Amino acid sequence: MKDNDRANILMVDDQPGKLMSYEAILGTLGENLIKARSAREALDQLLRNDIAVVLMDVSMPEIDGFELAEMMRQHPRFQKTAIIFISAVHLTDLDRIKGYRSGAVDYISVPVIPELLRAKVSVFAELHRKNRQLERLNSELEKRVEDRTAQIRENEDLLRERADLLELATEAIIVRDMNGTVLFWNSGAEALYGWQREEVLGKPVHQVLQTRFPTEYSSVQATLAQNGKWEGNLTQTTRDGHEVVVACRKALKADGNAILEINRDITAQLKTEDALRKTERLAAMGRVAGIIAHEINNPLEAITNTFYLLRDHPSLDEEARYYAKLGEEELRRVAHITRQTLGFYRESKHPVQVSISGLLDEILELQTRRMEFSNITLRKEYRSGGTIQGFPVELKQVFLNLIGNAAQAMPEGGTMRLHVFETTSGKNRHPSVCISICDTGAGIEPEHAKHLFEPFFTTKSTKGTGLGLWISKGIIQKYGGTIRFRTLALTDRKVTCFQVTLPNADLQKIDETIHFAPAEEVTENSHGR
């Protein structure tokens, strides 16, 4: 037996004669025999050596065998060390139970039978030796795993360096075999798709990403085999379930056993292009509406004058005059709408004095039909006229968007409240005008709140572009103002308030209330101010 394979056997007894007899009996086992004449000496040997078996006397001065065993069990290093008690006195069952609880694995009574003692000690010594061998094998296995992992990482680093040479490190770079199994997945792919490298290596890439090709997959493979490359847009799904459109370039490696894919996210770009096209169409519609309004204006004025003359013509009776007056009033309303339409599309080149209260009234007049149809009650409280220097068209765009959103949030009816009042803002407490627009609609979900002013984010499904609030925030910031919102959940309803603060206001007192349809009022406390 090699020296480093020998097990250490600790013999503890306060009588030297007994220690010598144990040494004579166990000497033929070829193990390392260590003697201790007291519990304190035994503890010292335990701390200095790796002990396989402790052979101890139950009755010892100062600290007996039971107490020594209990002390060993309290130390995490010795909790699994085998303990054999030797007792020269008769032990009751209670003594034996006490010993087992203290950590004993066996008992030997005096007189000691040499063959029995050697057999029991050799079993525990061999068990200890096998445990140590297993520990060494585990260490060697862990070392091999570490070396293999290091080798794999070196290979990954090599692939990453090659990807960096393409100067496309920010894009998703994927290497897959001819069956579609992922061999390499760079940090750009992790950022784009959300899956870490370890999660996708060895998996079919198009199954993981739920790829949709613009043509048949067999056609893509045929083009790759023939030309060695392919380009096109793919629709894929990220880990959190969002669809992205990527501009994909595929290249077949020279040895023909792997394919390099470089994917760039163009989802935002396509949305921007689509939004620009929609904006251009809306702008064109606006220009056409302005032209039509301009062309209608002149004949409309002539018709209005004709009705004015016709109303007091002596040939008409009272009933005819009544209908003529009614027609004249409706024509005046049409003329007013025409002037408003022209006002929306005639932007000033320089900032002018803009009355916030007047601007809000113009917008509300355009929203009257929708609010009547939806059974919405409007409450206006103008504590300030809020005259500021600005551009009327872009300010109308902001408040038309906010008022329109509030009306859309109440399809089954509710209450909209407009509140204009004087305030101060900024570090220097400049005088400002604050416009609060509140509705009793469905409210804004907490998970939507942090994205509300981001471009292309919308809660209206396909009905909205997701640009309204983002553009509105940009316009308000240009004026040095702020736009904020909050939703309050009350007992019987929710109240959502958007608050716009514009600095440098010329303030004046106005107070007015209008009802379109019966509905409950929104109290001051509902705004949370």
mmCIF file of C-alpha atoms in Angstrom, residues 138-516:
data_model
loop_
_atom_site.group_PDB
_atom_site.id
_atom_site.type_symbol
_atom_site.label_atom_id
_atom_site.label_comp_id
_atom_site.label_asym_id
_atom_site.label_seq_id
_atom_site.Cartn_x
_atom_site.Cartn_y
_atom_site.Cartn_z
ATOM 1 C CA ASN A 138 -14.199 14.408 -8.965
ATOM 2 C CA SER A 139 -11.455 17.024 -8.808
ATOM 3 C CA GLU A 140 -9.825 15.585 -11.921
ATOM 4 C CA LEU A 141 -13.180 15.521 -13.708
ATOM 5 C CA GLU A 142 -13.888 19.141 -12.755
ATOM 6 C CA LYS A 143 -10.436 20.099 -14.019
ATOM 7 C CA ARG A 144 -11.126 18.374 -17.340
ATOM 8 C CA VAL A 145 -14.498 20.149 -17.624
ATOM 9 C CA GLU A 146 -12.805 23.490 -16.913
ATOM 10 C CA ASP A 147 -10.134 22.786 -19.537
ATOM 11 C CA ARG A 148 -12.785 21.789 -22.095
ATOM 12 C CA THR A 149 -14.866 24.855 -21.288
ATOM 13 C CA ALA A 150 -11.799 27.041 -21.682
ATOM 14 C CA GLN A 151 -11.146 25.448 -25.072
ATOM 15 C CA ILE A 152 -14.732 26.073 -26.176
ATOM 16 C CA ARG A 153 -14.446 29.687 -25.027
ATOM 17 C CA GLU A 154 -11.242 30.076 -27.008
ATOM 18 C CA ASN A 155 -13.077 28.815 -30.092
ATOM 19 C CA GLU A 156 -15.921 31.233 -29.438
ATOM 20 C CA ASP A 157 -13.439 34.080 -29.031
ATOM 21 C CA LEU A 158 -11.916 33.150 -32.379
ATOM 22 C CA LEU A 159 -15.319 33.240 -34.046
ATOM 23 C CA ARG A 160 -16.110 36.553 -32.366
ATOM 24 C CA GLU A 161 -12.859 38.056 -33.624
ATOM 25 C CA ARG A 162 -13.749 36.979 -37.136
ATOM 26 C CA ALA A 163 -17.150 38.604 -36.737
ATOM 27 C CA ASP A 164 -15.506 41.822 -35.530
ATOM 28 C CA LEU A 165 -13.438 41.868 -38.726
ATOM 29 C CA LEU A 166 -16.723 42.320 -40.598
ATOM 30 C CA GLU A 167 -17.249 45.548 -38.601
ATOM 31 C CA LEU A 168 -20.809 44.420 -37.865
ATOM 32 C CA ALA A 169 -20.481 43.663 -34.165
ATOM 33 C CA THR A 170 -23.630 45.666 -33.336
ATOM 34 C CA GLU A 171 -25.698 43.538 -35.714
ATOM 35 C CA ALA A 172 -26.913 40.003 -35.050
ATOM 36 C CA ILE A 173 -24.265 37.595 -36.366
ATOM 37 C CA ILE A 174 -25.227 33.918 -36.446
ATOM 38 C CA VAL A 175 -23.353 30.904 -37.761
ATOM 39 C CA ARG A 176 -25.411 27.740 -38.370
ATOM 40 C CA ASP A 177 -24.824 24.406 -40.018
ATOM 41 C CA MET A 178 -26.672 23.192 -43.115
ATOM 42 C CA ASN A 179 -29.472 21.766 -40.926
ATOM 43 C CA GLY A 180 -30.085 25.154 -39.286
ATOM 44 C CA THR A 181 -28.445 24.311 -35.941
ATOM 45 C CA VAL A 182 -26.843 27.363 -34.252
ATOM 46 C CA LEU A 183 -23.036 27.150 -33.972
ATOM 47 C CA PHE A 184 -22.316 30.782 -33.057
ATOM 48 C CA TRP A 185 -24.496 33.552 -31.582
ATOM 49 C CA ASN A 186 -22.909 36.948 -30.931
ATOM 50 C CA SER A 187 -23.826 39.660 -28.424
ATOM 51 C CA GLY A 188 -25.674 41.578 -31.140
ATOM 52 C CA ALA A 189 -27.999 38.577 -31.559
ATOM 53 C CA GLU A 190 -28.482 38.456 -27.776
ATOM 54 C CA ALA A 191 -29.456 42.147 -27.739
ATOM 55 C CA LEU A 192 -31.794 41.857 -30.744
ATOM 56 C CA TYR A 193 -33.592 38.612 -29.951
ATOM 57 C CA GLY A 194 -33.267 38.372 -26.124
ATOM 58 C CA TRP A 195 -31.850 34.811 -25.987
ATOM 59 C CA GLN A 196 -28.423 34.312 -24.428
ATOM 60 C CA ARG A 197 -25.808 32.338 -26.352
ATOM 61 C CA GLU A 198 -26.029 29.314 -24.053
ATOM 62 C CA GLU A 199 -29.784 29.066 -24.625
ATOM 63 C CA VAL A 200 -29.681 28.740 -28.417
ATOM 64 C CA LEU A 201 -26.430 26.931 -29.223
ATOM 65 C CA GLY A 202 -27.264 23.553 -30.751
ATOM 66 C CA LYS A 203 -30.903 24.514 -31.502
ATOM 67 C CA PRO A 204 -32.568 25.118 -34.914
ATOM 68 C CA VAL A 205 -32.360 28.878 -35.443
ATOM 69 C CA HIS A 206 -35.492 29.375 -37.565
ATOM 70 C CA GLN A 207 -37.582 27.282 -35.200
ATOM 71 C CA VAL A 208 -36.429 29.352 -32.220
ATOM 72 C CA LEU A 209 -37.035 32.666 -34.037
ATOM 73 C CA GLN A 210 -40.222 31.510 -35.841
ATOM 74 C CA THR A 211 -38.804 32.923 -39.061
ATOM 75 C CA ARG A 212 -41.144 33.901 -41.911
ATOM 76 C CA PHE A 213 -39.441 34.141 -45.306
ATOM 77 C CA PRO A 214 -40.574 36.440 -48.139
ATOM 78 C CA THR A 215 -40.441 33.432 -50.510
ATOM 79 C CA GLU A 216 -40.412 29.663 -50.186
ATOM 80 C CA TYR A 217 -37.599 28.408 -47.952
ATOM 81 C CA SER A 218 -36.517 25.960 -50.652
ATOM 82 C CA SER A 219 -36.034 28.907 -53.024
ATOM 83 C CA VAL A 220 -33.773 30.642 -50.475
ATOM 84 C CA GLN A 221 -31.701 27.463 -50.078
ATOM 85 C CA ALA A 222 -31.440 27.051 -53.856
ATOM 86 C CA THR A 223 -30.178 30.650 -54.257
ATOM 87 C CA LEU A 224 -27.596 30.061 -51.531
ATOM 88 C CA ALA A 225 -26.366 26.876 -53.148
ATOM 89 C CA GLN A 226 -26.156 28.501 -56.586
ATOM 90 C CA ASN A 227 -24.800 31.975 -55.777
ATOM 91 C CA GLY A 228 -23.274 31.422 -52.334
ATOM 92 C CA LYS A 229 -25.289 34.314 -50.875
ATOM 93 C CA TRP A 230 -28.852 35.597 -50.341
ATOM 94 C CA GLU A 231 -30.359 38.909 -49.198
ATOM 95 C CA GLY A 232 -33.871 39.810 -48.102
ATOM 96 C CA ASN A 233 -36.141 40.869 -45.244
ATOM 97 C CA LEU A 234 -37.244 38.304 -42.664
ATOM 98 C CA THR A 235 -39.971 38.529 -40.019
ATOM 99 C CA GLN A 236 -38.851 36.943 -36.751
ATOM 100 C CA THR A 237 -40.039 36.740 -33.138
ATOM 101 C CA THR A 238 -38.006 37.808 -30.095
ATOM 102 C CA ARG A 239 -37.956 36.048 -26.751
ATOM 103 C CA ASP A 240 -40.629 38.356 -25.292
ATOM 104 C CA GLY A 241 -42.989 37.646 -28.211
ATOM 105 C CA HIS A 242 -42.466 40.835 -30.255
ATOM 106 C CA GLU A 243 -42.163 40.578 -34.017
ATOM 107 C CA VAL A 244 -39.176 42.253 -35.657
ATOM 108 C CA VAL A 245 -38.292 42.725 -39.308
ATOM 109 C CA VAL A 246 -34.604 42.218 -40.094
ATOM 110 C CA ALA A 247 -32.567 42.879 -43.220
ATOM 111 C CA CYS A 248 -30.816 39.520 -43.618
ATOM 112 C CA ARG A 249 -27.654 38.671 -45.532
ATOM 113 C CA LYS A 250 -26.689 35.014 -45.810
ATOM 114 C CA ALA A 251 -23.326 33.721 -47.044
ATOM 115 C CA LEU A 252 -22.292 30.117 -47.614
ATOM 116 C CA LYS A 253 -18.844 29.271 -46.202
ATOM 117 C CA ALA A 254 -16.169 28.185 -48.667
ATOM 118 C CA ASP A 255 -16.168 24.584 -47.416
ATOM 119 C CA GLY A 256 -19.962 24.458 -47.823
ATOM 120 C CA ASN A 257 -20.709 23.102 -44.327
ATOM 121 C CA ALA A 258 -21.976 26.283 -42.580
ATOM 122 C CA ILE A 259 -23.899 29.479 -43.300
ATOM 123 C CA LEU A 260 -23.109 32.962 -41.947
ATOM 124 C CA GLU A 261 -26.163 35.165 -41.285
ATOM 125 C CA ILE A 262 -25.958 38.894 -40.558
ATOM 126 C CA ASN A 263 -29.282 40.427 -39.448
ATOM 127 C CA ARG A 264 -30.016 44.127 -38.894
ATOM 128 C CA ASP A 265 -33.216 45.274 -37.175
ATOM 129 C CA ILE A 266 -35.153 47.575 -39.517
ATOM 130 C CA THR A 267 -38.496 47.474 -37.660
ATOM 131 C CA ALA A 268 -38.288 51.103 -36.475
ATOM 132 C CA GLN A 269 -37.080 52.229 -39.904
ATOM 133 C CA LEU A 270 -40.075 50.619 -41.636
ATOM 134 C CA LYS A 271 -42.459 52.105 -39.057
ATOM 135 C CA THR A 272 -40.896 55.536 -39.586
ATOM 136 C CA GLU A 273 -41.270 55.240 -43.342
ATOM 137 C CA ASP A 274 -44.891 54.138 -42.947
ATOM 138 C CA ALA A 275 -45.595 56.992 -40.515
ATOM 139 C CA LEU A 276 -44.003 59.488 -42.916
ATOM 140 C CA ARG A 277 -46.169 58.197 -45.736
ATOM 141 C CA LYS A 278 -49.267 58.552 -43.547
ATOM 142 C CA THR A 279 -48.151 62.021 -42.470
ATOM 143 C CA GLU A 280 -47.634 63.047 -46.079
ATOM 144 C CA ARG A 281 -51.094 61.770 -46.952
ATOM 145 C CA LEU A 282 -52.611 63.680 -44.014
ATOM 146 C CA ALA A 283 -50.677 66.806 -44.965
ATOM 147 C CA ALA A 284 -51.892 66.476 -48.552
ATOM 148 C CA MET A 285 -55.455 66.028 -47.304
ATOM 149 C CA GLY A 286 -54.993 69.099 -45.146
ATOM 150 C CA ARG A 287 -53.762 71.169 -48.100
ATOM 151 C CA VAL A 288 -56.694 69.955 -50.189
ATOM 152 C CA ALA A 289 -59.099 70.797 -47.349
ATOM 153 C CA GLY A 290 -57.561 74.274 -47.145
ATOM 154 C CA ILE A 291 -57.928 74.801 -50.886
ATOM 155 C CA ILE A 292 -61.542 73.592 -50.838
ATOM 156 C CA ALA A 293 -62.340 75.823 -47.861
ATOM 157 C CA HIS A 294 -60.782 78.798 -49.647
ATOM 158 C CA GLU A 295 -62.756 78.130 -52.834
ATOM 159 C CA ILE A 296 -66.002 77.661 -50.901
ATOM 160 C CA ASN A 297 -65.531 80.847 -48.888
ATOM 161 C CA ASN A 298 -66.331 83.368 -51.656
ATOM 162 C CA PRO A 299 -69.587 81.810 -53.005
ATOM 163 C CA LEU A 300 -70.591 81.074 -49.416
ATOM 164 C CA GLU A 301 -70.337 84.762 -48.552
ATOM 165 C CA ALA A 302 -72.541 85.630 -51.537
ATOM 166 C CA ILE A 303 -75.166 83.052 -50.527
ATOM 167 C CA THR A 304 -75.102 84.372 -46.935
ATOM 168 C CA ASN A 305 -75.719 87.958 -48.171
ATOM 169 C CA THR A 306 -78.576 86.710 -50.376
ATOM 170 C CA PHE A 307 -80.259 85.036 -47.393
ATOM 171 C CA TYR A 308 -79.793 88.252 -45.378
ATOM 172 C CA LEU A 309 -81.623 90.257 -48.067
ATOM 173 C CA LEU A 310 -84.229 87.529 -48.550
ATOM 174 C CA ARG A 311 -85.091 87.385 -44.849
ATOM 175 C CA ASP A 312 -86.725 90.866 -44.815
ATOM 176 C CA HIS A 313 -88.169 90.773 -48.339
ATOM 177 C CA PRO A 314 -91.809 92.030 -48.307
ATOM 178 C CA SER A 315 -93.003 89.145 -50.484
ATOM 179 C CA LEU A 316 -92.318 86.594 -47.736
ATOM 180 C CA ASP A 317 -94.773 85.669 -45.051
ATOM 181 C CA GLU A 318 -93.764 84.971 -41.439
ATOM 182 C CA GLU A 319 -93.191 81.245 -41.979
ATOM 183 C CA ALA A 320 -90.959 81.870 -45.018
ATOM 184 C CA ARG A 321 -88.987 84.517 -43.079
ATOM 185 C CA TYR A 322 -88.481 81.976 -40.259
ATOM 186 C CA TYR A 323 -87.047 79.397 -42.646
ATOM 187 C CA ALA A 324 -84.877 82.025 -44.339
ATOM 188 C CA LYS A 325 -83.472 83.040 -40.949
ATOM 189 C CA LEU A 326 -82.793 79.387 -40.131
ATOM 190 C CA GLY A 327 -80.941 78.920 -43.418
ATOM 191 C CA GLU A 328 -78.905 82.061 -42.752
ATOM 192 C CA GLU A 329 -77.838 80.779 -39.324
ATOM 193 C CA GLU A 330 -76.747 77.409 -40.758
ATOM 194 C CA LEU A 331 -74.768 79.206 -43.488
ATOM 195 C CA ARG A 332 -73.010 81.265 -40.813
ATOM 196 C CA ARG A 333 -72.092 78.015 -39.078
ATOM 197 C CA VAL A 334 -70.692 76.599 -42.324
ATOM 198 C CA ALA A 335 -68.725 79.816 -42.859
ATOM 199 C CA HIS A 336 -67.291 79.569 -39.347
ATOM 200 C CA ILE A 337 -66.173 75.962 -39.946
ATOM 201 C CA THR A 338 -64.572 77.071 -43.231
ATOM 202 C CA ARG A 339 -62.606 79.822 -41.481
ATOM 203 C CA GLN A 340 -61.477 77.340 -38.826
ATOM 204 C CA THR A 341 -60.306 74.888 -41.478
ATOM 205 C CA LEU A 342 -58.289 77.625 -43.176
ATOM 206 C CA GLY A 343 -56.843 78.614 -39.781
ATOM 207 C CA PHE A 344 -55.548 75.087 -39.162
ATOM 208 C CA TYR A 345 -53.466 75.114 -42.334
ATOM 209 C CA ARG A 346 -52.226 78.708 -42.358
ATOM 210 C CA GLU A 347 -49.210 78.639 -40.060
ATOM 211 C CA SER A 348 -47.488 81.889 -39.131
ATOM 212 C CA LYS A 349 -43.842 82.416 -40.041
ATOM 213 C CA HIS A 350 -43.275 84.214 -36.744
ATOM 214 C CA PRO A 351 -44.741 83.546 -33.286
ATOM 215 C CA VAL A 352 -47.903 85.458 -32.503
ATOM 216 C CA GLN A 353 -50.101 86.054 -29.491
ATOM 217 C CA VAL A 354 -52.149 82.885 -28.933
ATOM 218 C CA SER A 355 -55.086 82.723 -26.536
ATOM 219 C CA ILE A 356 -55.094 79.237 -25.027
ATOM 220 C CA SER A 357 -58.751 79.474 -24.031
ATOM 221 C CA GLY A 358 -59.752 80.584 -27.542
ATOM 222 C CA LEU A 359 -57.638 77.872 -29.106
ATOM 223 C CA LEU A 360 -59.255 75.217 -26.876
ATOM 224 C CA ASP A 361 -62.738 76.478 -27.803
ATOM 225 C CA GLU A 362 -61.938 76.150 -31.507
ATOM 226 C CA ILE A 363 -60.798 72.562 -31.003
ATOM 227 C CA LEU A 364 -63.846 71.715 -28.874
ATOM 228 C CA GLU A 365 -66.137 73.051 -31.583
ATOM 229 C CA LEU A 366 -64.600 70.539 -34.006
ATOM 230 C CA GLN A 367 -65.120 67.741 -31.451
ATOM 231 C CA THR A 368 -68.742 68.684 -30.657
ATOM 232 C CA ARG A 369 -70.370 66.029 -32.853
ATOM 233 C CA ARG A 370 -68.194 63.210 -31.510
ATOM 234 C CA MET A 371 -68.830 64.228 -27.890
ATOM 235 C CA GLU A 372 -72.592 64.510 -28.426
ATOM 236 C CA PHE A 373 -72.666 61.107 -30.114
ATOM 237 C CA SER A 374 -70.641 59.509 -27.266
ATOM 238 C CA ASN A 375 -72.782 61.165 -24.558
ATOM 239 C CA ILE A 376 -69.805 63.012 -23.059
ATOM 240 C CA THR A 377 -70.279 65.893 -20.618
ATOM 241 C CA LEU A 378 -67.793 68.733 -21.006
ATOM 242 C CA ARG A 379 -66.870 70.935 -18.055
ATOM 243 C CA LYS A 380 -64.686 73.966 -18.747
ATOM 244 C CA GLU A 381 -63.114 76.039 -16.019
ATOM 245 C CA TYR A 382 -60.970 78.808 -17.489
ATOM 246 C CA ARG A 383 -59.345 80.685 -14.621
ATOM 247 C CA SER A 384 -56.895 82.172 -17.099
ATOM 248 C CA GLY A 385 -57.119 83.081 -20.776
ATOM 249 C CA GLY A 386 -53.472 82.051 -21.020
ATOM 250 C CA THR A 387 -52.136 84.298 -23.792
ATOM 251 C CA ILE A 388 -48.663 83.195 -24.907
ATOM 252 C CA GLN A 389 -46.276 83.798 -27.793
ATOM 253 C CA GLY A 390 -46.354 80.831 -30.131
ATOM 254 C CA PHE A 391 -47.478 79.140 -33.323
ATOM 255 C CA PRO A 392 -51.231 78.424 -33.315
ATOM 256 C CA VAL A 393 -51.160 75.425 -35.674
ATOM 257 C CA GLU A 394 -48.677 73.337 -33.687
ATOM 258 C CA LEU A 395 -50.383 74.227 -30.398
ATOM 259 C CA LYS A 396 -53.715 73.153 -31.947
ATOM 260 C CA GLN A 397 -52.031 69.900 -32.936
ATOM 261 C CA VAL A 398 -51.052 69.253 -29.292
ATOM 262 C CA PHE A 399 -54.436 69.958 -27.749
ATOM 263 C CA LEU A 400 -56.415 68.357 -30.587
ATOM 264 C CA ASN A 401 -54.453 65.169 -29.898
ATOM 265 C CA LEU A 402 -55.017 65.316 -26.111
ATOM 266 C CA ILE A 403 -58.731 66.186 -26.368
ATOM 267 C CA GLY A 404 -59.244 63.597 -29.122
ATOM 268 C CA ASN A 405 -57.561 60.899 -27.011
ATOM 269 C CA ALA A 406 -59.732 61.793 -24.023
ATOM 270 C CA ALA A 407 -62.904 61.551 -26.130
ATOM 271 C CA GLN A 408 -61.812 58.201 -27.619
ATOM 272 C CA ALA A 409 -61.236 56.858 -24.098
ATOM 273 C CA MET A 410 -64.965 57.309 -23.324
ATOM 274 C CA PRO A 411 -66.911 55.564 -26.135
ATOM 275 C CA GLU A 412 -69.772 54.769 -23.722
ATOM 276 C CA GLY A 413 -69.956 58.266 -22.275
ATOM 277 C CA GLY A 414 -68.350 60.055 -19.352
ATOM 278 C CA THR A 415 -67.049 63.437 -18.270
ATOM 279 C CA MET A 416 -64.258 65.521 -19.788
ATOM 280 C CA ARG A 417 -62.914 68.429 -17.807
ATOM 281 C CA LEU A 418 -60.732 71.261 -19.129
ATOM 282 C CA HIS A 419 -59.070 73.414 -16.503
ATOM 283 C CA VAL A 420 -56.878 76.442 -17.351
ATOM 284 C CA PHE A 421 -55.234 78.255 -14.462
ATOM 285 C CA GLU A 422 -52.269 80.405 -13.493
ATOM 286 C CA THR A 423 -49.179 78.847 -11.932
ATOM 287 C CA THR A 424 -45.414 79.262 -11.654
ATOM 288 C CA SER A 425 -42.729 76.918 -13.004
ATOM 289 C CA GLY A 426 -38.967 76.419 -13.170
ATOM 290 C CA LYS A 427 -36.265 77.280 -10.688
ATOM 291 C CA ASN A 428 -36.988 81.017 -11.045
ATOM 292 C CA ARG A 429 -40.764 80.448 -10.582
ATOM 293 C CA HIS A 430 -41.713 82.128 -13.875
ATOM 294 C CA PRO A 431 -45.447 82.804 -14.375
ATOM 295 C CA SER A 432 -46.958 80.064 -16.515
ATOM 296 C CA VAL A 433 -50.319 78.791 -17.691
ATOM 297 C CA CYS A 434 -51.370 75.245 -16.869
ATOM 298 C CA ILE A 435 -53.877 73.311 -18.998
ATOM 299 C CA SER A 436 -55.408 70.175 -17.466
ATOM 300 C CA ILE A 437 -57.443 67.728 -19.604
ATOM 301 C CA CYS A 438 -59.161 64.963 -17.603
ATOM 302 C CA ASP A 439 -61.448 62.117 -18.619
ATOM 303 C CA THR A 440 -63.344 59.314 -16.866
ATOM 304 C CA GLY A 441 -62.402 56.652 -19.415
ATOM 305 C CA ALA A 442 -60.673 53.294 -19.045
ATOM 306 C CA GLY A 443 -57.446 54.813 -17.678
ATOM 307 C CA ILE A 444 -53.816 54.023 -18.542
ATOM 308 C CA GLU A 445 -52.401 50.668 -17.439
ATOM 309 C CA PRO A 446 -49.219 50.841 -15.288
ATOM 310 C CA GLU A 447 -47.233 48.744 -17.776
ATOM 311 C CA HIS A 448 -48.093 51.262 -20.537
ATOM 312 C CA ALA A 449 -47.232 54.366 -18.518
ATOM 313 C CA LYS A 450 -43.451 54.336 -19.039
ATOM 314 C CA HIS A 451 -43.831 53.873 -22.819
ATOM 315 C CA LEU A 452 -46.597 56.422 -23.420
ATOM 316 C CA PHE A 453 -44.354 59.174 -24.873
ATOM 317 C CA GLU A 454 -42.177 56.793 -26.905
ATOM 318 C CA PRO A 455 -42.476 56.914 -30.719
ATOM 319 C CA PHE A 456 -44.679 54.217 -32.317
ATOM 320 C CA PHE A 457 -46.139 53.116 -28.970
ATOM 321 C CA THR A 458 -49.930 53.035 -29.099
ATOM 322 C CA THR A 459 -52.748 51.466 -27.078
ATOM 323 C CA LYS A 460 -55.161 51.775 -30.030
ATOM 324 C CA SER A 461 -54.048 48.626 -31.869
ATOM 325 C CA THR A 462 -53.919 49.373 -35.606
ATOM 326 C CA LYS A 463 -55.948 52.608 -35.291
ATOM 327 C CA GLY A 464 -53.054 54.783 -34.135
ATOM 328 C CA THR A 465 -49.543 55.559 -35.389
ATOM 329 C CA GLY A 466 -48.081 55.924 -31.897
ATOM 330 C CA LEU A 467 -46.635 59.343 -32.793
ATOM 331 C CA GLY A 468 -49.254 61.751 -31.382
ATOM 332 C CA LEU A 469 -48.028 62.033 -27.781
ATOM 333 C CA TRP A 470 -44.373 61.789 -28.841
ATOM 334 C CA ILE A 471 -44.781 64.760 -31.228
ATOM 335 C CA SER A 472 -46.879 66.657 -28.660
ATOM 336 C CA LYS A 473 -44.156 66.243 -26.035
ATOM 337 C CA GLY A 474 -41.549 67.558 -28.487
ATOM 338 C CA ILE A 475 -43.659 70.630 -29.275
ATOM 339 C CA ILE A 476 -44.286 71.416 -25.590
ATOM 340 C CA GLN A 477 -40.566 70.992 -24.789
ATOM 341 C CA LYS A 478 -39.753 73.457 -27.588
ATOM 342 C CA TYR A 479 -41.771 76.042 -25.659
ATOM 343 C CA GLY A 480 -39.829 75.202 -22.483
ATOM 344 C CA GLY A 481 -42.930 73.602 -21.011
ATOM 345 C CA THR A 482 -43.807 70.190 -19.586
ATOM 346 C CA ILE A 483 -46.461 67.551 -20.207
ATOM 347 C CA ARG A 484 -47.347 65.014 -17.498
ATOM 348 C CA PHE A 485 -50.134 62.564 -16.772
ATOM 349 C CA ARG A 486 -51.552 60.321 -14.074
ATOM 350 C CA THR A 487 -54.440 57.868 -13.662
ATOM 351 C CA LEU A 488 -56.395 57.657 -10.407
ATOM 352 C CA ALA A 489 -58.497 54.588 -9.598
ATOM 353 C CA LEU A 490 -61.537 55.743 -7.626
ATOM 354 C CA THR A 491 -64.243 53.573 -6.098
ATOM 355 C CA ASP A 492 -66.627 53.676 -9.066
ATOM 356 C CA ARG A 493 -64.450 54.922 -11.941
ATOM 357 C CA LYS A 494 -60.991 55.883 -13.158
ATOM 358 C CA VAL A 495 -59.834 59.430 -13.879
ATOM 359 C CA THR A 496 -56.925 60.183 -16.239
ATOM 360 C CA CYS A 497 -55.419 63.679 -16.338
ATOM 361 C CA PHE A 498 -52.920 65.156 -18.780
ATOM 362 C CA GLN A 499 -51.383 68.424 -17.631
ATOM 363 C CA VAL A 500 -49.523 70.825 -19.945
ATOM 364 C CA THR A 501 -47.565 73.730 -18.475
ATOM 365 C CA LEU A 502 -46.500 76.592 -20.799
ATOM 366 C CA PRO A 503 -44.315 79.442 -19.459
ATOM 367 C CA ASN A 504 -44.512 83.206 -20.034
ATOM 368 C CA ALA A 505 -48.314 83.499 -19.975
ATOM 369 C CA ASP A 506 -50.383 86.692 -19.988
ATOM 370 C CA LEU A 507 -53.058 85.715 -17.488
ATOM 371 C CA GLN A 508 -56.690 86.800 -17.304
ATOM 372 C CA LYS A 509 -59.796 85.462 -15.536
ATOM 373 C CA ILE A 510 -62.510 83.526 -17.448
ATOM 374 C CA ASP A 511 -65.006 81.011 -16.015
ATOM 375 C CA GLU A 512 -67.453 78.952 -18.080
ATOM 376 C CA THR A 513 -69.293 75.588 -17.917
ATOM 377 C CA ILE A 514 -70.933 73.720 -20.846
ATOM 378 C CA HIS A 515 -72.997 70.495 -20.789
ATOM 379 C CA PHE A 516 -73.444 68.355 -23.892
#
